[in-house]
Each structure stands twice: as structure tokens, then as C-alpha cells.
Short mmCIF file of C-alpha atoms and ligand atoms in Angstrom, two decimals:
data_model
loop_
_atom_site.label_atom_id
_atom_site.label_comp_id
_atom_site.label_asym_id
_atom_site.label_seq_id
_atom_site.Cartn_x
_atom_site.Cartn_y
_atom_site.Cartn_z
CA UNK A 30 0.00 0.00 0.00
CA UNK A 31 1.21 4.13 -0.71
CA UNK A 32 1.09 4.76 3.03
CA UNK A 33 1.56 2.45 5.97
CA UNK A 34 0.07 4.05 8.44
CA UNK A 35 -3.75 5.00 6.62
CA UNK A 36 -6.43 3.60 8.39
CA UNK A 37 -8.21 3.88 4.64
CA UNK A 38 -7.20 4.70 1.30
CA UNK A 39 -9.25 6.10 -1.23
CA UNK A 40 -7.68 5.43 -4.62
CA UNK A 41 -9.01 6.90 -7.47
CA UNK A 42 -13.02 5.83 -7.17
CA UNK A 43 -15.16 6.56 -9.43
CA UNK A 44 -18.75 6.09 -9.48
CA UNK A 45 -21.34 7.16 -12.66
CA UNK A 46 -25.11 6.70 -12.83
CA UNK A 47 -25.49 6.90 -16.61
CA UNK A 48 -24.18 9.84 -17.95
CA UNK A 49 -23.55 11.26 -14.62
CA UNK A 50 -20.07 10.60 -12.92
CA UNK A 51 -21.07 11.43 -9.44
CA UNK A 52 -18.00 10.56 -8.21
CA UNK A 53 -14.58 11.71 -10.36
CA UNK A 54 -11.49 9.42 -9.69
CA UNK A 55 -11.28 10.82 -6.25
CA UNK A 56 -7.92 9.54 -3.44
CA UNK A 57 -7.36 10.17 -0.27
CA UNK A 58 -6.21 8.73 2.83
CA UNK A 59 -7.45 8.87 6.23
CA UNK A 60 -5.09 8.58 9.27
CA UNK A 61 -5.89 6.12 12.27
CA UNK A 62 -7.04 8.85 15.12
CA UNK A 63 -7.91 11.84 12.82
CA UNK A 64 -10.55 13.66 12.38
CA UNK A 65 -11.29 14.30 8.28
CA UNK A 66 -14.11 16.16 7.09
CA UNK A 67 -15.60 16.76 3.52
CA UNK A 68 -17.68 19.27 2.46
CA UNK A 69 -19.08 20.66 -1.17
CA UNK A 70 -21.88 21.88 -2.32
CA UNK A 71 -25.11 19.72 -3.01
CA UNK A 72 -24.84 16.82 -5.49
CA UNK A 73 -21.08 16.91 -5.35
CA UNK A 74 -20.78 13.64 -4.73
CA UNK A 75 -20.31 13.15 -0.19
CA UNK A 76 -22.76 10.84 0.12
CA UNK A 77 -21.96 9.00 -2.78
CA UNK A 78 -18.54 8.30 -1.79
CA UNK A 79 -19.28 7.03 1.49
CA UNK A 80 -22.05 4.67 0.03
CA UNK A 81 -18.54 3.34 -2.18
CA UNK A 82 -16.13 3.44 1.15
CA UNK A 83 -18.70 1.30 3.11
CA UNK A 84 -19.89 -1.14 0.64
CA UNK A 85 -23.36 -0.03 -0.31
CA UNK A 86 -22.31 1.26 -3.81
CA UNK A 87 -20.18 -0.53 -6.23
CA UNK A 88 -17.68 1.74 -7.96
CA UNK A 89 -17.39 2.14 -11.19
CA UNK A 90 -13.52 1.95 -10.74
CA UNK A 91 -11.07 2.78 -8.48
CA UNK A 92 -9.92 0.65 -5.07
CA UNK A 93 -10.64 1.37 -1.38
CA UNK A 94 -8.20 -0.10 1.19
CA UNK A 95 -9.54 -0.48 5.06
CA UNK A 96 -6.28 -1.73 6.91
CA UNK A 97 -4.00 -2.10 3.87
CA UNK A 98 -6.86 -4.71 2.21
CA UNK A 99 -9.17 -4.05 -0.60
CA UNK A 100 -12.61 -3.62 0.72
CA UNK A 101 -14.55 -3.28 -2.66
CA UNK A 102 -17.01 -6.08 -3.19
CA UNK A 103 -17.04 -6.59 0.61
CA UNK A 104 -21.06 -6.25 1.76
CA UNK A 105 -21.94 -3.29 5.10
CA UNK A 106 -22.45 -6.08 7.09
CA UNK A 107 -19.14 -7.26 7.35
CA UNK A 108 -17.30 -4.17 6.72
CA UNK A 109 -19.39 -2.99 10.44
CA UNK A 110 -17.59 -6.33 11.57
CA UNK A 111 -14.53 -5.08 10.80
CA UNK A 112 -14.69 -2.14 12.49
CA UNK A 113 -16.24 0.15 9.41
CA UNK A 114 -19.60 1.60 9.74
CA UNK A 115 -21.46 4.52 8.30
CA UNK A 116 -24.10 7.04 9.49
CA UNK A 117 -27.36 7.81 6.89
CA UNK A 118 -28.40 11.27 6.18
CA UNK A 119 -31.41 10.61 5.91
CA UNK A 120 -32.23 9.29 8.87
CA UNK A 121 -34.50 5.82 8.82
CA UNK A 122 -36.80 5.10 11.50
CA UNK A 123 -38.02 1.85 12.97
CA UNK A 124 -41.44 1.90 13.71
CA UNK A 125 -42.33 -0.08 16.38
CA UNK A 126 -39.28 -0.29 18.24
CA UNK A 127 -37.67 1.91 20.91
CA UNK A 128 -34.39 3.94 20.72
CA UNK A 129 -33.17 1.05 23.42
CA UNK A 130 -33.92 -1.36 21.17
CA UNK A 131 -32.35 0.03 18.32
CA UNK A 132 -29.16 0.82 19.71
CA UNK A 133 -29.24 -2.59 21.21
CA UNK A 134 -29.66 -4.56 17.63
CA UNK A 135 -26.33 -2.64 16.54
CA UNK A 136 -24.94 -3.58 19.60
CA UNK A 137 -25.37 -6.81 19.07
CA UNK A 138 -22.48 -6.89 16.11
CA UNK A 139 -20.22 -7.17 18.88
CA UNK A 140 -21.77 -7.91 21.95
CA UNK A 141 -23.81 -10.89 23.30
CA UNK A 142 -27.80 -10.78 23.94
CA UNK A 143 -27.12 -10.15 27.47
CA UNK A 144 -24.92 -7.54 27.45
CA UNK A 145 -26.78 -5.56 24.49
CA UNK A 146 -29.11 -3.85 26.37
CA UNK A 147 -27.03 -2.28 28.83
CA UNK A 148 -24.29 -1.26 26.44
CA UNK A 149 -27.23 0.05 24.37
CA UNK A 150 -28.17 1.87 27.43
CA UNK A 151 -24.90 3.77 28.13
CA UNK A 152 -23.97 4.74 24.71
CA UNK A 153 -27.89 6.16 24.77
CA UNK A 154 -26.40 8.36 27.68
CA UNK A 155 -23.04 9.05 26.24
CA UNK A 156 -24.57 10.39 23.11
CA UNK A 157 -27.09 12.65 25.22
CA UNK A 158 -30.27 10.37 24.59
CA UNK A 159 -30.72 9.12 28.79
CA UNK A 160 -34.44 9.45 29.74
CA UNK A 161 -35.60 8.65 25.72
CA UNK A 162 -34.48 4.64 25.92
CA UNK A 163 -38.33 4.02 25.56
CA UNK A 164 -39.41 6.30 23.34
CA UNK A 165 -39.86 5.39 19.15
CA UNK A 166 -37.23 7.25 17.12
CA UNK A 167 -40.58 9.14 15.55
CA UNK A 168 -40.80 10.32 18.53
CA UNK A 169 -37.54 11.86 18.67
CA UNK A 170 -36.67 15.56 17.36
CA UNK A 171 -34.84 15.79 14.13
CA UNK A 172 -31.85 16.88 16.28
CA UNK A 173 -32.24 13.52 18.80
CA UNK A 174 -32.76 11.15 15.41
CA UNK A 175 -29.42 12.15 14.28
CA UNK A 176 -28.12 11.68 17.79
CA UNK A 177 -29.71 7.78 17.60
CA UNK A 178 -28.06 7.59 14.08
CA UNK A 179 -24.54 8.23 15.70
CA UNK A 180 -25.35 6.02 18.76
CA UNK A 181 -26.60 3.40 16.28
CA UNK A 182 -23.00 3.42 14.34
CA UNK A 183 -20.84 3.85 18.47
CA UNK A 184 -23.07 0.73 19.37
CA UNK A 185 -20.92 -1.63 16.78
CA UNK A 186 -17.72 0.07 18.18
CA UNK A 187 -16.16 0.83 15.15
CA UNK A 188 -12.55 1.90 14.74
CA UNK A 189 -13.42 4.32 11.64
CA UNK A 190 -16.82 5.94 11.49
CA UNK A 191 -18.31 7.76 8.51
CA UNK A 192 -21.21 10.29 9.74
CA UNK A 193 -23.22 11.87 6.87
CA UNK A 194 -24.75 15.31 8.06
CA UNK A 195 -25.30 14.40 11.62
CA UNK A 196 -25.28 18.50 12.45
CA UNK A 197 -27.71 19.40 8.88
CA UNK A 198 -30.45 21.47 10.50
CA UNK A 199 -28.88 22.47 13.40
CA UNK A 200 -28.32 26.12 14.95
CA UNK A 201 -24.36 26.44 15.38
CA UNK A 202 -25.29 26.24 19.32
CA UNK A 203 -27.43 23.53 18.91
CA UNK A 204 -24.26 21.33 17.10
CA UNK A 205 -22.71 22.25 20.31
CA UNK A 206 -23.82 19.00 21.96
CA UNK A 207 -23.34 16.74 18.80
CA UNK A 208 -19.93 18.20 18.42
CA UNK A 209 -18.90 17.06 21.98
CA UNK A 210 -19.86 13.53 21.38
CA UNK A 211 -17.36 13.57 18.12
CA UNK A 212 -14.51 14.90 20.01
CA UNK A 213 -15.51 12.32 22.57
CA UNK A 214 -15.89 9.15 20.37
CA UNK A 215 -12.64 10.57 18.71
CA UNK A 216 -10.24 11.32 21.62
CA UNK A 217 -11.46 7.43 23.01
CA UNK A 218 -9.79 6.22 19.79
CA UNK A 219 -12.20 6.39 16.87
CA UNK A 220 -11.43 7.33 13.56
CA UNK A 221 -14.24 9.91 11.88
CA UNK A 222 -14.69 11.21 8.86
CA UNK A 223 -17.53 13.76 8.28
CA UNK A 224 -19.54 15.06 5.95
CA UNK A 225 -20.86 18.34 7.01
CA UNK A 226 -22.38 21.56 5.38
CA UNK A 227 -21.87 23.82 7.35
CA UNK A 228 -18.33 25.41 7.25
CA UNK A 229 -18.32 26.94 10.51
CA UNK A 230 -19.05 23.24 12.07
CA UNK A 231 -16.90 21.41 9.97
CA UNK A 232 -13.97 23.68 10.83
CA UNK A 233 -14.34 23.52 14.76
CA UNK A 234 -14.15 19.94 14.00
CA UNK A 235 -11.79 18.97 11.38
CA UNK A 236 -7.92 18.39 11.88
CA UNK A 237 -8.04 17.84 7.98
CA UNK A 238 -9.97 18.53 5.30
CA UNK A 239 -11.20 17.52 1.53
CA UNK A 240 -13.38 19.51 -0.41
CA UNK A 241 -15.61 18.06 -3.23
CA UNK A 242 -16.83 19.49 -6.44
CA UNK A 243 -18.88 18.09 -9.45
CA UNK A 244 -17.59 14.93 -8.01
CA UNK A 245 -13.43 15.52 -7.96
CA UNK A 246 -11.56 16.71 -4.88
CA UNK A 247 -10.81 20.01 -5.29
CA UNK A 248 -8.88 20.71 -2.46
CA UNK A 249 -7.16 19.03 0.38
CA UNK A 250 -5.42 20.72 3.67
CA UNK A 251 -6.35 22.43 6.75
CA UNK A 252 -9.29 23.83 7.93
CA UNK A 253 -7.47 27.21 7.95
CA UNK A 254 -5.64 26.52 4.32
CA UNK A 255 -9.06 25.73 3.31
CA UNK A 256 -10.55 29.08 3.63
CA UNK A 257 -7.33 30.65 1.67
CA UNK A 258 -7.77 28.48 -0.90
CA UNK A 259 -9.41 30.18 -4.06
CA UNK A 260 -11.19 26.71 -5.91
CA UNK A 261 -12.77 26.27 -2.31
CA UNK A 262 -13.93 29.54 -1.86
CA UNK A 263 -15.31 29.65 -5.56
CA UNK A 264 -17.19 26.36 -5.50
CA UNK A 265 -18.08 26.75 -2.28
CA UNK A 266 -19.38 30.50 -1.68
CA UNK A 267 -19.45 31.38 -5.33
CA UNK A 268 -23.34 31.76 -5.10
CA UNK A 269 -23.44 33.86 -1.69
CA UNK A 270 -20.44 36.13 -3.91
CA UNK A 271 -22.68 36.29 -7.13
CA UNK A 272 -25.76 36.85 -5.22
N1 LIG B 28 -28.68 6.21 -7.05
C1 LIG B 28 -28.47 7.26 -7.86
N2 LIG B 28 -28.83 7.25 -9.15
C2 LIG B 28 -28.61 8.30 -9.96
N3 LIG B 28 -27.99 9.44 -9.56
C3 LIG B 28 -27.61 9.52 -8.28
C4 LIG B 28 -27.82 8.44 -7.35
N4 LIG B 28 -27.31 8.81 -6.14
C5 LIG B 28 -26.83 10.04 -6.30
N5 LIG B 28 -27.01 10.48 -7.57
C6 LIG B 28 -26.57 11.76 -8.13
O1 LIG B 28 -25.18 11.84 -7.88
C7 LIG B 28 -24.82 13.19 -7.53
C8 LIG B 28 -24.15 13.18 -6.18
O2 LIG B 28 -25.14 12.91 -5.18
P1 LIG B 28 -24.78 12.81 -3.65
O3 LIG B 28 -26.01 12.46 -2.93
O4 LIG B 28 -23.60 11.92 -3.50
O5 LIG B 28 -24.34 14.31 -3.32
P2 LIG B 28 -24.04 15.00 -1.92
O6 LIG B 28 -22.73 15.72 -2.08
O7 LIG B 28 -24.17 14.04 -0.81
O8 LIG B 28 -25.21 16.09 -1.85
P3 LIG B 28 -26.00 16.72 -0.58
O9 LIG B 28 -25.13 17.81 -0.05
O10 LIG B 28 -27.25 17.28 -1.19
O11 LIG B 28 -26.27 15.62 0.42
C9 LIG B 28 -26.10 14.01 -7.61
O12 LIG B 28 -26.16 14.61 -8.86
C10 LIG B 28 -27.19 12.96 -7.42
O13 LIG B 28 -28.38 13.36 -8.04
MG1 LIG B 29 -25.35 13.92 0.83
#
């Protein structure tokens, strides 16, 4: 492998849907213990790449390397076995169960029956959600779904986790709380990479980051180098300039 010490390597992936290449032959490597994010502007492509990186979407070409071993081909399931596991940004909800219960099944990757439950129960309360084990995730406000969607992905104790949005629709003081359960998860010894919208959030959070546009990484670097760099600040606040 290029680097010895990535956790993952992204190696030229590409991914079209017809005519469309929604991802454009994009590499990168993520470090064990860093925090990455990405950010672009709609359509560019985030969510698309992490359906490639965690098995949900075949690519079109390119490789992606979890621990030095191809991964592509390799279903979600086992990739969460692993150690790999991805948030959704859309969040899904379960009808008739309760938060417990959903954090529990997730648990469950790792843990046996009898443990579930309780492990369920304090990563509920180390993600913020103690007092809503019983309730249905429809129950839950937008902000608290997203919170189950991270404690869904801590319950298979990953070592690299892949959250999608998990602040979209969020004051900057209400990502407060979500951001303290990143740094959390990340200074225990997890791996993130996150997608994110919302520059302001993304750079309290990042150590690194990549920028996506029309599917190609435009930029790579610093949160700080990111807002000096002139393709970043054109794809990404060339409308709020124009306007
Ligand atoms: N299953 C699919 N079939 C066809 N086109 C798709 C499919 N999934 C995504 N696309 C297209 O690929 C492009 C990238 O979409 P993607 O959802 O990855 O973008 P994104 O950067 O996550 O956007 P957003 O910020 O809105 O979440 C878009 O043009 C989208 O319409
Ligand atoms: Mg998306």
C-alpha cells in the first residue's frame, strides 16, 4: 500500500449513474485517530462516496483499502464487523421499536444478547439520549434522530466511522452538543470522517480537510488553508459572492 500508516485509502473511485459521474477518480487517505471532514456543495458527490467506502455502492472503478486490504465487493455487514460503519443522512426510522432497542440490535455486532441492552443503554447516555431509551425514534426531534443515528454506528464500536450530516439542520449552538460527542468518540480512539455543510461546524471539528466538487476533490489541507484556498472559496461560496 502508498502509506503504511492510513487507516483507509481512497484510490481513485469513481462512481457514474449513466451519464452522470457522481463521483470523479477521487484519493485520499485517512489517518488512524484523525478527524477528516468533507464538504461541497449539493450533489457533489459526499454521500456518494461514502455509500462506495462502506460497501453499499459498487464503484465504477477505483480501489478502497480499510487496513491495507481491498474492501470493494465486501457487503456493510461485514465491513461494520470489521470495524467500518457509516451514518445515513437521511435518517431511517423503525417503527415499532424503541431507541433502546435500536441501539441494542447494533450492539449486538459485537456484543452478546445479554450484554446488548445495557451497552445500548450507556452509549444512549453518552450520546445525550438518557431518559428517551423508551421512546420510538418518531418520537424523537430531528436533532435527537441524528443523535440515535450516531449512537446506532458507536453501538458496533467501530474503529473508523463515517457520519453523513449528523449536524444538517442544526443552529451552530445547537451542534454544540453533537460536536462534543465527536470529540468524545474521537479522543477514546475512533477514527471519523464527516460530511458536514456547514463550514463553521466542519472547521471547529476537522484536523483535515477535503473539499468536493462536481464529483473531484478540489482541495485538500487544513481547515485554515481551506478558507485561503481560491477553488474552495469559488465552489463553495461562489453563489453567496454572485448573489
Ligand atoms: N442512485 C443514484 N442514481 C442516480 N444518480 C444519483 C444516485 N445517487 C446520487 N445520484 C446523483 O449523484 C450526484 C451526487 O449525489 P450525492 O447524494 O452523493 O451528493 P451530496 O454531495 O451528498 O449532496 P447533498 O449535499 O445534497 O447531500 C447528484 O447529482 C445525485 O443526483
Ligand atoms: Mg449527501
Amino acid at each position: 500500500m502508498d502509506n503504511q500508516t492510513a487507516i483507509l485509502e481512497v484510490d481513485r473511485v469513481a462512481k457514474r449513474f449513466g451519464g452522470l459521474v457522481a463521483v470523479d477518480s477521487v484519493s485520499f487517505d485517512v489517518r488512524p485517530g484523525e478527524i477528516l471532514g468533507i464538504i461541497g456543495p449539493n450533489g457533489a458527490g459526499k454521500t456518494t462516496l461514502f455509500g462506495l467506502i462502506s460497501g453499499f455502492i459498487a464503484p465504477s472503478s477505483g480501489d478502497v483499502r480499510f487496513d491495507g486490504v481491498s474492501i470493494v465487493g465486501t457487503p456493510p455487514h461485514l465491513l461494520v464487523r470489521r470495524g467500518l460503519v457509516r451514518s445515513f443522512q437521511i435518517v431511517q426510522t423503525f417503527a415499532d421499536m424503541t431507541t433502546l432497542d435500536v441501539v441494542a440490535t447494533a450492539a449486538l455486532v459485537r456484543r452478546p444478547m445479554n450484554e446488548a441492552i445495557d451497552f445500548a443503554a450507556h452509549i444512549l447516555a453518552r450520546v445525550g439520549l438518557s431518559g428517551k431509551e423508551q421512546l420510538t425514534p418518531k418520537q424523537l426531534s430531528l436533532q435527537d434522530k441524528k443523535l440515535l443515528e450516531v449512537a446506532k454506528c458507536v453501538a458496533t464500536e467501530p474503529r473508523l466511522i463515517l457520519l453523513d450530516e449528523v449536524m444538517a439542520g442544526l443552529t451552530l449552538a445547537e451542534t454544540d452538543a453533537p460536536l462534543a460527542v465527536v470529540r468524545d468518540l474521537n479522543a477514546q480512539g475512533t477514527t471519523i470522517v464527516m460530511i458536514e455543510h456547514v463550514m463553521p461546524v466542519i472547521m471547529r471539528a476537522a484536523h483535515r480537510m477535503i473539499v468536493l466538487n462536481f464529483g473531484a476533490k478540489i482541495a485538500e489541507g487544513t481547515p485554515q488553508e481551506m478558507l485561503s484556498n481560491r477553488a474552495v472559496v469559488e465552489a463553495y461560496f461562489g453563489d453567496h459572492v454572485d448573489a
